[in-house]
Each structure stands twice: as structure tokens, then as C-alpha cells.
C-alpha positions as a printed NumPy array, in Angstrom:
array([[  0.   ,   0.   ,   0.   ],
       [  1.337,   3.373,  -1.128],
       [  0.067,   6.72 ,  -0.095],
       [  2.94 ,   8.873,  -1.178],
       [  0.491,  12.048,  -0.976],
       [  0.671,  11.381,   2.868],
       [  4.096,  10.931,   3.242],
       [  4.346,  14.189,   1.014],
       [  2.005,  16.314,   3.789],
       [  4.333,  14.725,   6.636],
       [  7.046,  16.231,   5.561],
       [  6.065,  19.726,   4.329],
       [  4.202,  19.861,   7.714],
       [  7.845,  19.468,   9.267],
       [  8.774,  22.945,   7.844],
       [  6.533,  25.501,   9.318],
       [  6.356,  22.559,  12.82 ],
       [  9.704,  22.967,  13.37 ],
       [  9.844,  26.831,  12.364],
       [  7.298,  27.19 ,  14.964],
       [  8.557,  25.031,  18.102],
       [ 12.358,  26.679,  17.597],
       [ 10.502,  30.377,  17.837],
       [  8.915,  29.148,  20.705],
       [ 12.082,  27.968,  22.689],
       [ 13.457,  31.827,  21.788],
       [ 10.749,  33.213,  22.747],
       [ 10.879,  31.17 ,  26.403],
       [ 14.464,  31.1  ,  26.725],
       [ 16.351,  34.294,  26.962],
       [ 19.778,  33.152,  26.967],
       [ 20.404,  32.792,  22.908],
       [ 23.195,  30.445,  23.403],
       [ 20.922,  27.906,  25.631],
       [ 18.175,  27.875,  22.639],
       [ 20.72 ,  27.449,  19.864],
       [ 22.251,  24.382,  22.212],
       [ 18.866,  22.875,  22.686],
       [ 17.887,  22.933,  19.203],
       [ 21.14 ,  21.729,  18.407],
       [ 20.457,  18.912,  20.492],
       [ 16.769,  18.555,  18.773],
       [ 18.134,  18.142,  15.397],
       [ 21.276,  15.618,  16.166],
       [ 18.726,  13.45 ,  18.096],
       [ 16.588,  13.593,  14.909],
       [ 19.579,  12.813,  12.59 ],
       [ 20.529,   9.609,  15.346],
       [ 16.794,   8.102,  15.16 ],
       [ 16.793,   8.375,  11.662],
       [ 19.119,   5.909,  11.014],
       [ 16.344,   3.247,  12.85 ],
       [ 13.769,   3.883,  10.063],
       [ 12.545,   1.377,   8.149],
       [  9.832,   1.221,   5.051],
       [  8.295,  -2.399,   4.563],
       [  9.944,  -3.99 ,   1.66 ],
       [ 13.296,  -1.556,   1.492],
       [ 16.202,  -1.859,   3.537],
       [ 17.16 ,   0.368,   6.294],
       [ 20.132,   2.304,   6.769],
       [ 21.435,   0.029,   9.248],
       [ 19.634,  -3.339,   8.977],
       [ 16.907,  -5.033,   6.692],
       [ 17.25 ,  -6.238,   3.184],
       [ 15.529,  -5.384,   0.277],
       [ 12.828,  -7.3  ,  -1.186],
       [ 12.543,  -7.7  ,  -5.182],
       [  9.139,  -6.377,  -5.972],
       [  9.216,  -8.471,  -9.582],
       [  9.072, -11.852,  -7.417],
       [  5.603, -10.67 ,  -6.098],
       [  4.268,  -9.872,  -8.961],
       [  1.26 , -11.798, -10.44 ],
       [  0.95 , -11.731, -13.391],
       [ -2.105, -13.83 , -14.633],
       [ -1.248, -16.486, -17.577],
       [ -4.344, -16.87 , -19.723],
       [ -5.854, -20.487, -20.492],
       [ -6.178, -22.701, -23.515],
       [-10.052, -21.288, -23.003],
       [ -9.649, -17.798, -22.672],
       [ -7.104, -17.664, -25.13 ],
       [ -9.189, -19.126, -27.916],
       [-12.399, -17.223, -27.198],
       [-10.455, -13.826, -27.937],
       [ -9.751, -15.501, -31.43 ]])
């Protein structure tokens, strides 16, 4: 099952998220340097977790295997029958 319209939305959400939850740790947190650490620390945590994503049927960046998508593929073989009724 694909819904690559969804995964589309997830990440431009991430965009104006994020702009909004940084301005909100300046806006609470007067010492600049303390709100540049933290979202330092937001975005290296983000870059670690990362690696532990996985999509069904791909490999992952650190484990998994990729699956052949040809090998599931049915492809139906017409009959004898049906094959002489288009004739």
C-alpha cells in the first residue's frame, strides 16, 4: 500500500512545525546560546533516530534487506479457453 500524498504532507508539515517550536524555545528562553544548544540537540537526536527507520519492503540504513518487488508480482497467464475465445 502506497500513499505517497501522505508521506508528502508529513514532511512539508515538518517545515513551518519545526519553524514554529524553535521560535517558541526563543521566545521562552532568553539566553540565545541555551536555545541554539537545545535545538542543536533537537536536530542531532533527529539525525541519530533516523538511522532506525525502516519502510516495509526496502532496507534500512542500518539493517533489513531489500525485497525484489518483480518476485511478487502476479501476473495472470491466460488459459487454452480464454485464449481461444479472444480468437
Amino acid at each position: 500500500r502506497q500513499a505517497p500524498g501522505a508521506v508528502a504532507g508529513i514532511v512539508g508539515a515538518g517545515g513551518p512545525t519545526g519553524a514554529v517550536l524553535f521560535g517558541l524555545i526563543f521566545r521562552q528562553i532568553e539566553d540565545q546560546r541555551r536555545a541554539f544548544w537545545i535545538m542543536a540537540c533537537v536536530v542531532c537526536g533527529a539525525g541519530v533516530l533516523s538511522l532506525f527507520i525502516t519502510i516495509k519492503g526496502h532496507r534500512g540504513m542500518l539493517f533489513g534487506k531489500d525485497e525484489d518487488p518483480i518476485a511478487k508480482l502476479n501476473v495472470p497467464v491466460p488459459d487454452e479457453e480464454g485464449a481461444e475465445k479472444t480468437k
